[in-house]
Short mmCIF file of C-alpha atoms and ligand atoms in Angstrom, two decimals:
data_model
loop_
_atom_site.label_atom_id
_atom_site.label_comp_id
_atom_site.label_asym_id
_atom_site.label_seq_id
_atom_site.Cartn_x
_atom_site.Cartn_y
_atom_site.Cartn_z
CA UNK V 1 4.79 -5.02 -13.45
CA UNK V 2 7.23 -7.65 -14.38
CA UNK V 3 7.80 -10.42 -12.10
CA UNK V 4 11.01 -12.76 -12.51
CA UNK V 5 11.72 -15.91 -10.97
CA UNK V 6 9.15 -15.53 -8.33
CA UNK V 7 11.26 -12.70 -6.90
CA UNK V 8 9.18 -9.75 -5.42
CA UNK V 9 9.90 -6.22 -5.52
CA UNK V 10 10.66 -3.61 -2.95
CA UNK V 11 9.33 -0.12 -3.40
CA UNK V 12 11.24 2.28 -1.41
CA UNK V 13 8.79 5.23 -0.94
CA UNK V 14 9.08 8.55 0.67
CA UNK V 15 6.11 9.27 2.86
CA UNK V 16 6.52 13.09 2.99
CA UNK V 17 6.97 15.16 5.93
CA UNK V 18 4.09 14.06 8.17
CA UNK V 19 0.79 15.33 6.75
CA UNK V 20 -0.35 12.19 5.08
CA UNK V 21 -1.60 14.18 1.96
CA UNK V 22 1.90 15.10 1.10
CA UNK V 23 2.75 11.73 -0.20
CA UNK V 24 3.19 11.46 -3.80
CA UNK V 25 0.42 10.07 -6.27
CA UNK V 26 2.95 7.27 -7.11
CA UNK V 27 3.72 6.60 -3.57
CA UNK V 28 0.08 6.10 -2.84
CA UNK V 29 -0.28 3.95 -5.81
CA UNK V 30 2.47 1.62 -4.56
CA UNK V 31 0.74 1.41 -1.16
CA UNK V 32 -2.61 0.69 -2.57
CA UNK V 33 -1.40 -2.60 -4.11
CA UNK V 34 1.38 -4.01 -1.93
CA UNK V 35 1.65 -7.18 0.22
CA UNK V 36 3.67 -5.83 3.02
CA UNK V 37 4.59 -2.43 4.43
CA UNK V 38 7.85 -1.78 6.41
CA UNK V 39 7.62 1.46 8.35
CA UNK V 40 9.03 3.48 11.14
CA UNK V 41 7.94 6.10 13.68
CA UNK V 42 7.43 8.94 11.25
CA UNK V 43 4.74 7.17 9.16
CA UNK V 44 1.20 8.43 9.67
CA UNK V 45 -1.45 5.75 10.38
CA UNK V 46 -3.59 7.18 7.78
CA UNK V 47 -0.83 6.08 5.08
CA UNK V 48 -0.65 2.57 6.54
CA UNK V 49 -4.64 2.48 6.03
CA UNK V 50 -3.93 2.92 2.41
CA UNK V 51 -2.39 -0.47 2.17
CA UNK V 52 -4.81 -3.49 1.47
CA UNK V 53 -6.35 -4.65 4.65
CA UNK V 54 -4.64 -8.08 4.41
CA UNK V 55 -1.11 -6.53 3.83
CA UNK V 56 1.42 -7.29 6.46
CA UNK V 57 2.38 -4.08 8.44
CA UNK V 58 5.78 -4.47 9.87
CA UNK V 59 7.14 -1.80 12.41
CA UNK V 60 11.00 -1.37 12.35
CA UNK V 61 11.26 1.90 13.98
CA UNK V 62 11.93 3.57 17.52
CA UNK V 63 9.04 4.19 19.69
CA UNK V 64 9.07 4.73 23.34
CA UNK V 65 10.09 1.69 25.26
CA UNK V 66 10.41 -0.60 22.16
CA UNK V 67 13.75 -1.79 20.75
CA UNK V 68 14.25 -0.65 17.19
CA UNK V 69 15.64 -2.95 14.50
CA UNK V 70 19.19 -2.41 13.61
CA UNK V 71 19.71 -1.22 9.92
CA UNK V 72 21.22 -4.42 8.67
CA UNK V 73 18.29 -6.38 10.16
CA UNK V 74 15.90 -4.08 8.33
CA UNK V 75 17.77 -4.55 5.17
CA UNK V 76 17.79 -8.38 5.76
CA UNK V 77 13.92 -8.27 6.24
CA UNK V 78 13.39 -6.48 2.99
CA UNK V 79 15.60 -9.03 1.09
CA UNK V 80 13.74 -11.79 2.80
CA UNK V 81 10.40 -10.34 1.91
CA UNK V 82 11.65 -9.83 -1.68
CA UNK V 83 12.63 -13.48 -2.04
CA UNK V 84 9.42 -14.44 -0.80
CA UNK V 85 7.96 -12.90 -4.03
CA UNK V 86 6.21 -10.12 -2.02
CA UNK V 87 5.48 -6.56 -3.29
CA UNK V 88 7.13 -4.71 -0.32
CA UNK V 89 6.63 -1.05 0.36
CA UNK V 90 9.40 0.38 2.45
CA UNK V 91 7.82 3.49 3.72
CA UNK V 92 10.21 6.21 4.93
CA UNK V 93 9.51 9.63 6.42
CA UNK V 94 10.22 12.70 4.05
CA UNK V 95 12.48 11.70 1.13
CA UNK V 96 14.14 8.23 1.42
CA UNK V 97 17.58 9.37 0.61
CA UNK V 98 17.58 12.63 2.81
CA UNK V 99 19.15 11.23 6.05
CA UNK V 100 16.78 8.15 5.47
CA UNK V 101 19.45 5.38 5.07
CA UNK V 102 17.61 4.49 2.00
CA UNK V 103 20.98 4.05 0.29
CA UNK V 104 22.01 1.09 2.55
CA UNK V 105 18.76 -0.60 1.94
CA UNK V 106 19.31 -0.37 -1.85
CA UNK V 107 22.81 -1.58 -1.64
CA UNK V 108 21.45 -4.87 0.16
CA UNK V 109 18.68 -5.32 -2.36
CA UNK V 110 21.21 -4.86 -5.28
CA UNK V 111 23.59 -7.46 -3.90
CA UNK V 112 20.70 -9.74 -3.41
CA UNK V 113 19.39 -9.10 -6.76
CA UNK V 114 16.02 -8.08 -5.61
CA UNK V 115 14.17 -5.63 -8.12
CA UNK V 116 13.48 -2.22 -6.38
CA UNK V 117 12.12 1.10 -7.29
CA UNK V 118 12.58 4.48 -5.50
CA UNK V 119 9.80 6.98 -5.24
CA UNK V 120 11.04 10.30 -3.93
CA UNK V 121 9.19 12.08 -1.16
CA UNK V 122 8.68 15.61 -0.11
CA UNK V 123 11.40 16.22 2.40
CA UNK V 124 10.82 17.88 5.78
CA UNK V 125 14.03 19.77 5.14
CA UNK V 126 11.81 22.00 2.87
CA UNK V 127 8.30 21.12 3.71
CA UNK V 128 8.44 21.81 7.58
CA UNK V 129 9.84 25.43 6.92
CA UNK V 130 7.40 26.02 4.22
CA UNK V 131 4.62 24.89 6.43
CA UNK V 132 5.63 27.40 9.11
CA UNK V 133 5.90 29.96 6.51
CA UNK V 134 9.70 30.15 5.74
CA UNK V 135 10.74 29.70 1.94
CA UNK V 136 14.19 28.00 1.99
CA UNK V 137 15.01 30.41 -0.78
CA UNK V 138 13.74 34.04 -1.64
CA UNK V 139 14.91 36.33 -4.48
CA UNK V 140 17.63 38.67 -3.30
CA UNK V 141 17.62 37.29 0.21
CA UNK V 142 18.81 33.76 0.00
CA UNK V 143 20.22 32.14 -3.15
CA UNK V 144 20.76 28.58 -1.61
CA UNK V 145 19.82 26.29 0.97
CA UNK V 146 22.02 23.78 2.67
CA UNK V 147 20.66 20.69 4.58
CA UNK V 148 23.01 19.17 7.01
CA UNK V 149 22.48 16.53 10.00
CA UNK V 150 23.07 18.00 13.59
CA UNK V 151 23.25 14.60 14.68
CA UNK V 152 27.02 13.92 14.74
CA UNK V 153 27.71 17.12 16.62
CA UNK V 154 28.04 15.91 20.26
CA UNK V 155 28.25 18.45 22.99
CA UNK V 156 31.74 19.20 24.11
CA UNK V 157 33.24 17.53 20.83
CA UNK V 158 34.72 19.82 18.37
CA UNK V 159 32.60 20.58 15.16
CA UNK V 160 33.57 18.83 11.98
CA UNK V 161 36.42 20.24 10.13
CA UNK V 162 34.09 21.76 7.33
CA UNK V 163 31.69 23.29 9.78
CA UNK V 164 33.09 26.72 9.50
CA UNK V 165 32.62 26.71 5.71
CA UNK V 166 28.97 25.66 6.15
CA UNK V 167 28.57 28.50 8.54
CA UNK V 168 30.05 31.09 6.20
CA UNK V 169 27.61 30.25 3.40
CA UNK V 170 25.31 32.97 2.53
CA UNK V 171 22.28 30.92 1.96
CA UNK V 172 19.60 29.19 4.39
CA UNK V 173 21.23 26.72 6.75
CA UNK V 174 18.87 23.68 7.66
CA UNK V 175 19.61 21.15 10.27
CA UNK V 176 17.87 17.80 10.86
CA UNK V 177 18.12 15.86 13.71
CA UNK V 178 19.74 18.77 15.41
CA UNK V 179 17.55 19.85 18.18
CA UNK V 180 19.56 17.78 20.93
CA UNK V 181 22.53 19.91 19.62
CA UNK V 182 21.07 23.17 19.33
CA UNK V 183 23.59 24.72 21.63
CA UNK V 184 26.78 23.59 19.87
CA UNK V 185 25.37 24.47 16.53
CA UNK V 186 24.49 27.98 17.61
CA UNK V 187 27.86 28.26 19.27
CA UNK V 188 29.65 26.99 16.07
CA UNK V 189 27.81 29.26 13.78
CA UNK V 190 28.53 32.37 16.00
CA UNK V 191 32.09 31.23 16.23
CA UNK V 192 32.51 30.96 12.36
CA UNK V 193 31.27 34.46 11.88
CA UNK V 194 27.50 34.55 11.80
CA UNK V 195 26.21 37.51 13.66
CA UNK V 196 23.95 37.10 16.77
CA UNK V 197 21.11 38.95 14.97
CA UNK V 198 20.83 36.37 12.17
CA UNK V 199 17.27 35.04 12.01
CA UNK V 200 16.65 31.64 13.08
CA UNK V 201 13.71 29.17 13.61
CA UNK V 202 12.95 25.96 15.07
CA UNK V 203 9.92 23.90 13.68
CA UNK V 204 8.35 21.09 15.64
CA UNK V 205 6.20 18.39 13.82
CA UNK V 206 5.97 20.54 10.60
CA UNK V 207 2.83 19.97 8.33
CA UNK V 208 1.22 18.07 11.22
CA UNK V 209 -1.79 19.41 13.17
CA UNK V 210 0.43 19.74 16.27
CA UNK V 211 3.02 21.81 14.20
CA UNK V 212 4.85 24.31 16.35
CA UNK V 213 7.42 26.96 15.44
CA UNK V 214 9.46 29.40 17.41
CA UNK V 215 11.42 32.22 15.80
CA UNK V 216 14.14 34.40 17.04
CA UNK V 217 17.86 35.04 16.09
CA UNK V 218 20.99 33.12 16.81
CA UNK V 219 21.22 35.04 20.03
CA UNK V 220 17.69 34.19 21.21
CA UNK V 221 16.63 31.00 19.53
CA UNK V 222 18.21 28.51 22.12
CA UNK V 223 16.23 30.29 25.17
CA UNK V 224 12.96 30.53 22.94
CA UNK V 225 12.97 26.77 21.92
CA UNK V 226 13.78 25.86 25.65
CA UNK V 227 10.96 28.11 27.01
CA UNK V 228 8.52 26.56 24.42
CA UNK V 229 9.82 23.08 25.27
CA UNK V 230 10.07 22.24 21.82
CA UNK V 231 10.47 18.45 21.02
CA UNK V 232 11.32 16.10 18.16
CA UNK V 233 11.06 15.78 15.40
CA UNK V 234 12.40 19.27 14.79
CA UNK V 235 14.14 21.45 12.20
CA UNK V 236 16.44 24.29 12.74
CA UNK V 237 16.50 26.96 10.18
CA UNK V 238 19.24 29.83 10.12
CA UNK V 239 19.44 32.69 7.74
CA UNK V 240 17.61 35.71 6.56
CA UNK V 241 14.37 33.89 5.27
CA UNK V 242 13.88 32.49 8.76
CA UNK V 243 12.49 36.07 9.35
CA UNK V 244 9.96 35.88 6.55
CA UNK V 245 6.26 35.21 7.42
CA UNK V 246 4.54 33.31 4.48
CA UNK V 247 2.24 30.80 6.25
CA UNK V 248 -0.78 29.80 4.35
CA UNK V 249 -3.60 32.14 5.04
CA UNK V 250 -6.32 29.77 3.75
CA UNK V 251 -7.53 27.17 6.01
CA UNK V 252 -10.14 24.91 4.51
CA UNK V 253 -13.50 25.21 6.23
CA UNK V 254 -13.48 21.58 7.47
CA UNK V 255 -9.67 21.41 8.56
CA UNK V 256 -9.47 19.34 11.66
CA UNK V 257 -12.76 17.82 11.39
CA UNK V 258 -12.85 14.11 11.60
CA UNK V 259 -15.69 12.31 10.02
CA UNK V 260 -16.41 8.58 10.21
CA UNK V 261 -18.59 7.33 7.36
CA UNK V 262 -20.76 4.20 6.68
CA UNK V 263 -22.49 3.36 3.38
CA UNK V 264 -21.85 1.55 0.14
CA UNK V 265 -18.32 1.98 -1.30
CA UNK V 266 -19.42 4.22 -4.06
CA UNK V 267 -21.37 6.39 -1.79
CA UNK V 268 -18.47 6.76 0.75
CA UNK V 269 -16.23 7.38 -2.13
CA UNK V 270 -18.14 10.42 -3.35
CA UNK V 271 -18.91 11.71 0.23
CA UNK V 272 -15.21 11.07 1.15
CA UNK V 273 -14.01 13.24 -1.89
CA UNK V 274 -16.42 16.00 -1.05
CA UNK V 275 -15.64 16.24 2.49
CA UNK V 276 -11.70 15.84 1.85
CA UNK V 277 -12.06 18.67 -0.66
CA UNK V 278 -13.02 21.02 2.27
CA UNK V 279 -10.24 19.86 4.33
CA UNK V 280 -11.90 17.06 6.53
CA UNK V 281 -10.12 13.78 7.55
CA UNK V 282 -12.36 10.98 6.66
CA UNK V 283 -12.55 7.35 7.81
CA UNK V 284 -14.55 4.53 6.33
CA UNK V 285 -15.72 2.51 9.30
CA UNK V 286 -18.21 0.28 7.78
CA UNK V 287 -19.05 -0.69 4.18
CA UNK V 288 -22.34 -1.81 3.06
CA UNK V 289 -22.30 -4.86 1.17
CA UNK V 290 -25.09 -5.70 -1.21
CA UNK V 291 -26.67 -9.15 -1.65
CA UNK V 292 -28.74 -9.35 -4.73
CA UNK V 293 -31.84 -11.45 -4.76
CA UNK V 294 -32.51 -10.73 -8.53
CA UNK V 295 -31.92 -14.10 -9.37
CA UNK V 296 -34.55 -15.54 -6.85
CA UNK V 297 -38.10 -16.76 -7.51
CA UNK V 298 -39.80 -13.47 -6.57
CA UNK V 299 -37.91 -11.09 -8.52
CA UNK V 300 -37.83 -13.73 -11.54
CA UNK V 301 -41.72 -13.89 -11.40
CA UNK V 302 -41.79 -9.98 -11.49
CA UNK V 303 -39.38 -9.77 -14.43
CA UNK V 304 -41.85 -12.26 -16.09
CA UNK V 305 -44.73 -10.07 -15.77
CA UNK V 306 -43.38 -6.65 -16.39
CA UNK V 307 -46.21 -5.91 -18.77
CA UNK V 308 -48.72 -6.13 -15.93
CA UNK V 309 -47.13 -2.96 -14.24
CA UNK V 310 -47.50 0.72 -14.94
CA UNK V 311 -44.94 2.08 -12.84
CA UNK V 312 -41.44 0.83 -11.45
CA UNK V 313 -40.39 2.76 -8.53
CA UNK V 314 -36.69 3.05 -7.46
CA UNK V 315 -35.71 4.26 -4.00
CA UNK V 316 -31.89 3.92 -4.40
CA UNK V 317 -29.32 3.81 -7.07
CA UNK V 318 -28.35 0.34 -5.96
CA UNK V 319 -31.84 -0.76 -6.75
CA UNK V 320 -31.66 0.47 -10.22
CA UNK V 321 -28.31 -1.02 -10.83
CA UNK V 322 -29.28 -4.53 -9.49
CA UNK V 323 -32.69 -4.35 -11.14
CA UNK V 324 -31.17 -3.78 -14.62
CA UNK V 325 -28.56 -6.33 -14.01
CA UNK V 326 -31.10 -8.88 -12.92
CA UNK V 327 -33.26 -8.14 -16.02
CA UNK V 328 -30.38 -8.82 -18.53
CA UNK V 329 -29.46 -12.00 -16.67
CA UNK V 330 -33.16 -13.15 -16.63
CA UNK V 331 -32.90 -13.28 -20.64
CA UNK V 332 -34.98 -10.38 -21.25
CA UNK V 333 -33.70 -6.82 -22.36
CA UNK V 334 -34.54 -3.31 -21.83
CA UNK V 335 -37.46 -3.42 -24.37
CA UNK V 336 -39.64 -4.95 -21.76
CA UNK V 337 -39.72 -1.86 -19.84
CA UNK V 338 -41.25 0.18 -22.84
CA UNK V 339 -44.60 0.56 -21.33
CA UNK V 340 -43.58 1.44 -17.81
CA UNK V 341 -43.35 4.96 -16.11
CA UNK V 342 -40.39 5.21 -13.86
CA UNK V 343 -40.09 6.83 -10.33
CA UNK V 344 -36.93 7.68 -8.67
CA UNK V 345 -36.61 8.89 -4.98
CA UNK V 346 -33.79 11.42 -5.76
CA UNK V 347 -31.17 12.66 -8.02
CA UNK V 348 -28.53 9.87 -7.51
CA UNK V 349 -31.25 7.34 -8.25
CA UNK V 350 -32.47 9.30 -11.28
CA UNK V 351 -28.89 9.62 -12.59
CA UNK V 352 -28.31 5.91 -12.39
CA UNK V 353 -31.54 5.36 -14.40
CA UNK V 354 -30.19 7.95 -16.94
CA UNK V 355 -27.06 5.84 -17.22
CA UNK V 356 -29.15 2.87 -18.36
CA UNK V 357 -30.71 5.06 -20.85
CA UNK V 358 -33.94 5.85 -19.10
CA UNK V 359 -35.24 9.30 -17.92
CA UNK V 360 -37.27 9.17 -14.68
CA UNK V 361 -40.91 10.31 -15.23
CA UNK V 362 -41.12 11.31 -11.53
CA UNK V 363 -38.54 12.48 -8.93
CA UNK V 364 -39.96 14.34 -5.86
CA UNK V 365 -38.69 17.65 -4.93
CA UNK V 366 -37.37 16.71 -1.72
CA UNK V 367 -35.47 13.41 -1.87
CA UNK V 368 -37.35 11.48 0.69
CA UNK V 369 -39.56 8.33 0.61
CA UNK V 370 -42.31 10.27 2.21
CA UNK V 371 -42.44 12.76 -0.87
CA UNK V 372 -41.95 9.95 -3.39
CA UNK V 373 -45.10 8.12 -1.67
CA UNK V 374 -47.14 11.40 -1.76
CA UNK V 375 -46.16 12.09 -5.36
CA UNK V 376 -47.09 8.73 -6.51
CA UNK V 377 -50.24 8.76 -4.67
CA UNK V 378 -51.01 11.92 -6.70
CA UNK V 379 -49.91 10.37 -10.10
CA UNK V 380 -51.35 6.73 -9.78
CA UNK V 381 -54.53 5.37 -9.06
CA UNK V 382 -56.49 2.00 -8.54
CA UNK V 383 -56.08 1.03 -12.21
CA UNK V 384 -52.18 1.32 -11.95
CA UNK V 385 -49.99 -1.48 -10.77
CA UNK V 386 -46.67 -0.35 -9.14
CA UNK V 387 -43.50 -2.55 -9.04
CA UNK V 388 -41.16 -1.55 -6.23
CA UNK V 389 -37.89 -3.46 -6.28
CA UNK V 390 -35.80 -2.63 -3.13
CA UNK V 391 -33.92 -3.76 -0.01
CA UNK V 392 -35.58 -5.86 2.50
CA UNK V 393 -35.14 -3.22 5.07
CA UNK V 394 -36.94 -0.38 3.08
CA UNK V 395 -39.10 2.12 4.62
CA UNK V 396 -42.77 1.07 5.28
CA UNK V 397 -43.84 4.62 4.59
CA UNK V 398 -44.26 3.86 0.94
CA UNK V 399 -46.47 0.88 1.59
CA UNK V 400 -48.69 2.57 4.17
CA UNK V 401 -49.40 5.58 1.82
CA UNK V 402 -50.02 3.39 -1.28
CA UNK V 403 -52.29 0.97 0.63
CA UNK V 404 -54.27 4.03 2.07
CA UNK V 405 -54.84 5.09 -1.54
CA UNK V 406 -55.70 1.58 -2.68
CA UNK V 407 -52.93 1.71 -5.17
CA UNK V 408 -51.93 -1.71 -6.18
CA UNK V 409 -48.22 -2.57 -5.65
CA UNK V 410 -45.61 -5.32 -5.41
CA UNK V 411 -42.92 -4.54 -2.94
CA UNK V 412 -40.29 -7.29 -3.82
CA UNK V 413 -36.98 -7.96 -2.18
CA UNK V 414 -34.30 -7.17 -4.72
CA UNK V 415 -31.40 -6.97 -2.20
CA UNK V 416 -30.26 -7.10 1.20
CA UNK V 417 -27.41 -5.02 2.91
CA UNK V 418 -24.82 -6.21 5.47
CA UNK V 419 -22.08 -4.38 7.08
CA UNK V 420 -18.68 -5.13 6.37
CA UNK V 421 -16.37 -3.63 9.12
CA UNK V 422 -12.90 -2.09 8.32
CA UNK V 423 -10.79 -3.04 11.12
CA UNK V 424 -13.49 -3.63 13.72
CA UNK V 425 -11.15 -3.65 16.56
CA UNK V 426 -10.47 -0.04 16.07
CA UNK V 427 -14.03 1.12 15.73
CA UNK V 428 -14.61 2.39 19.26
CA UNK V 429 -11.37 4.37 19.19
CA UNK V 430 -12.36 5.75 15.69
CA UNK V 431 -15.63 6.84 17.00
CA UNK V 432 -14.17 8.42 20.13
CA UNK V 433 -11.79 10.59 18.20
CA UNK V 434 -14.31 11.58 15.45
CA UNK V 435 -16.47 14.73 15.34
CA UNK V 436 -19.18 13.15 12.97
CA UNK V 437 -20.61 9.79 11.98
CA UNK V 438 -22.72 9.45 8.75
CA UNK V 439 -25.43 7.28 7.76
CA UNK V 440 -26.80 7.21 4.27
CA UNK V 441 -29.89 4.76 4.49
CA UNK V 442 -32.21 3.19 6.92
CA UNK V 443 -30.73 -0.17 5.99
CA UNK V 444 -27.22 0.93 6.70
CA UNK V 445 -28.21 2.13 10.11
CA UNK V 446 -29.69 -1.15 10.64
CA UNK V 447 -26.69 -3.18 9.56
CA UNK V 448 -24.37 -0.85 11.62
CA UNK V 449 -26.35 -1.31 14.86
CA UNK V 450 -26.72 -5.06 14.64
CA UNK V 451 -24.26 -6.64 16.89
CA UNK V 452 -22.66 -3.35 18.09
CA UNK V 453 -20.97 -4.04 21.58
CA UNK V 454 -21.70 -1.68 24.65
CA UNK V 455 -18.41 -0.22 24.51
CA UNK V 456 -18.85 0.90 20.89
CA UNK V 457 -22.23 1.93 21.55
CA UNK V 458 -20.83 4.22 24.47
CA UNK V 459 -18.36 5.56 21.98
CA UNK V 460 -21.19 6.82 19.96
CA UNK V 461 -22.24 9.34 22.76
CA UNK V 462 -19.37 11.65 21.89
CA UNK V 463 -19.86 11.94 18.16
CA UNK V 464 -22.52 13.81 16.22
CA UNK V 465 -24.51 11.58 14.06
CA UNK V 466 -25.55 12.86 10.64
CA UNK V 467 -28.32 11.20 8.48
CA UNK V 468 -29.21 11.79 4.96
CA UNK V 469 -32.74 12.23 5.36
CA UNK V 470 -35.72 11.68 7.76
CA UNK V 471 -36.22 8.09 7.01
CA UNK V 472 -32.67 7.38 7.98
CA UNK V 473 -33.03 9.51 11.14
CA UNK V 474 -36.25 7.33 12.19
CA UNK V 475 -34.33 4.10 11.61
CA UNK V 476 -31.56 5.67 13.99
CA UNK V 477 -34.06 6.68 16.53
CA UNK V 478 -35.53 2.96 16.40
CA UNK V 479 -31.81 1.70 17.15
CA UNK V 480 -31.83 3.93 20.28
CA UNK V 481 -29.99 7.12 19.20
CA UNK V 482 -31.09 10.46 18.03
CA UNK V 483 -29.75 12.20 14.88
CA UNK V 484 -27.91 15.17 15.46
CA UNK V 485 -28.06 16.57 11.94
CA UNK V 486 -30.38 15.56 9.06
CA UNK V 487 -29.55 16.60 5.69
CA UNK V 488 -31.74 19.06 3.75
CA UNK V 489 -31.29 17.14 0.47
CA UNK V 490 -31.00 13.42 0.14
CA UNK V 491 -27.52 13.31 -1.45
CA UNK V 492 -23.55 13.78 -1.01
CA UNK V 493 -24.11 17.72 -1.47
CA UNK V 494 -26.90 17.73 1.31
CA UNK V 495 -24.73 15.87 3.80
CA UNK V 496 -21.83 17.95 3.26
CA UNK V 497 -23.69 20.98 3.57
CA UNK V 498 -25.20 19.73 6.80
CA UNK V 499 -21.82 19.12 8.43
CA UNK V 500 -20.29 22.51 6.96
CA UNK V 501 -23.21 24.35 8.50
CA UNK V 502 -22.74 22.54 11.81
CA UNK V 503 -18.95 23.31 11.93
CA UNK V 504 -19.61 26.97 11.21
CA UNK V 505 -22.06 27.39 13.96
CA UNK V 506 -19.96 25.65 16.53
N1 SAH W 601 14.02 11.41 5.30
C1 SAH W 601 13.55 12.59 6.18
C2 SAH W 601 14.55 12.87 7.31
C3 SAH W 601 14.92 11.73 8.25
S1 SAH W 601 15.85 12.32 9.60
C4 SAH W 601 13.08 13.78 5.36
O1 SAH W 601 13.41 13.69 4.22
O2 SAH W 601 12.38 14.36 5.85
C5 SAH W 601 14.81 12.76 10.66
C6 SAH W 601 14.78 14.05 11.06
O3 SAH W 601 13.95 14.96 10.16
C7 SAH W 601 14.12 14.52 12.28
O4 SAH W 601 15.13 14.53 13.34
C8 SAH W 601 13.77 16.10 12.09
O5 SAH W 601 14.91 16.81 12.05
C9 SAH W 601 13.55 15.90 10.75
N2 SAH W 601 11.92 15.86 10.54
C10 SAH W 601 11.38 14.75 9.83
N3 SAH W 601 9.91 15.13 9.85
C11 SAH W 601 9.92 16.41 10.39
C12 SAH W 601 8.71 17.17 10.76
N4 SAH W 601 7.35 16.79 10.40
N5 SAH W 601 8.91 18.42 11.32
C13 SAH W 601 10.19 18.79 11.67
N6 SAH W 601 11.16 17.90 11.50
C14 SAH W 601 11.04 16.83 10.81
#
């Protein structure tokens, strides 16, 4: 993006109606790469989490007890941030221009000469009814829809002069910010000629998990909304389509399930996609960072005597990647591996090898270090020599089995893992509200539990812990916690299936 005179840019972004998945692709993109987010009450925490960790987050809305910023102050803040050269996302509920006062902010930016961009959003005016099963138009039933604010209608005050014209429209009438004035709205519509049997609905928190909808007619809707104690934010829909029932009949199997994940960035990315595809909400709580020791003496010596080995054994995709990177950095190339057989613990590891142009000679049927050890014990003998470049926290099972069979091997520390926390202060809270917590390696378990506070440990009691395999489960047990679920296959589909099966059972 062009930057002129050190000026920043303000992205006015529609956040969508509530469900964080209903932001646009461009809105998400702008959030991903901003320096500051200016948001108000309707913005989801999950959207705020899309901004880089070090981005400034500035709350300007109304929330119980706290004074909200005046519109002029918000506009001034945006101009100021823009002048400082920041990439600012101004996140607004629904669409920025639908009763969002986005226009006022644009005028201030234009006046100050700050570059801006508008990204429309899915407005609640359409999305909340849709989520509740009410289409805003329907062939032969409603040929138009009209969105108006119910805010300016104060009880006891006469309705705006053009209200009778609104009321006479045959299409669907949609009121935002109207819940507090439901009575004068209903009364005004009846007075203007709508009949008491005209269908009506009120939708609270549309598209969010706590969504509620009451249906009725102009004659009954007030009482029904009162009985159900419908609260804000709410939308009022009046017209024939308010009687239609078109609520999504498909509910993804993991809808409403929250999963906290740990692991490497690439693993969590894959697992997150797999779970989100089934409707789960996912949170990356700690990311495993890898520290390569490929350049250190031990690995360098191993690279120097590759011809003395008959097998190279890989127990993770990371080991493959770092091993090959280190090999090239050491001045050698892949030809020095020509005489070696290659073993991989599982599919992911074998695929990583394939990416480098090598087919694994051996992959156990079940992706576990035990099975890998047992298989190698069959395939290799005293005359062989195995190179096992892996993390320092690797499972001792492999060494035990090979030693028992008197198969020579070098277990060399290729890398270490350390946990990098995402917003550590929220960890206990995230764990407490989660259904599952996932671990994808023994070293990941170790890195997670190192330095866990008592409170965080306690929060673990309420969550079901999922391990990718038996070795990870054993590491967990060592850390003082039993695994609730262990995946049948040592990969993303295996972990996904374990959670799915558990949810279906409960
Ligand atoms: N720009 C927003 C509207 C802002 S005005 C948009 O395009 O959606 C705020 C009003 O929007 C609320 O008073 C309420 O009437 C409505 N609203 C916003 N989100 C809502 C939701 N999830 N469910 C029901 N009404 C909602």
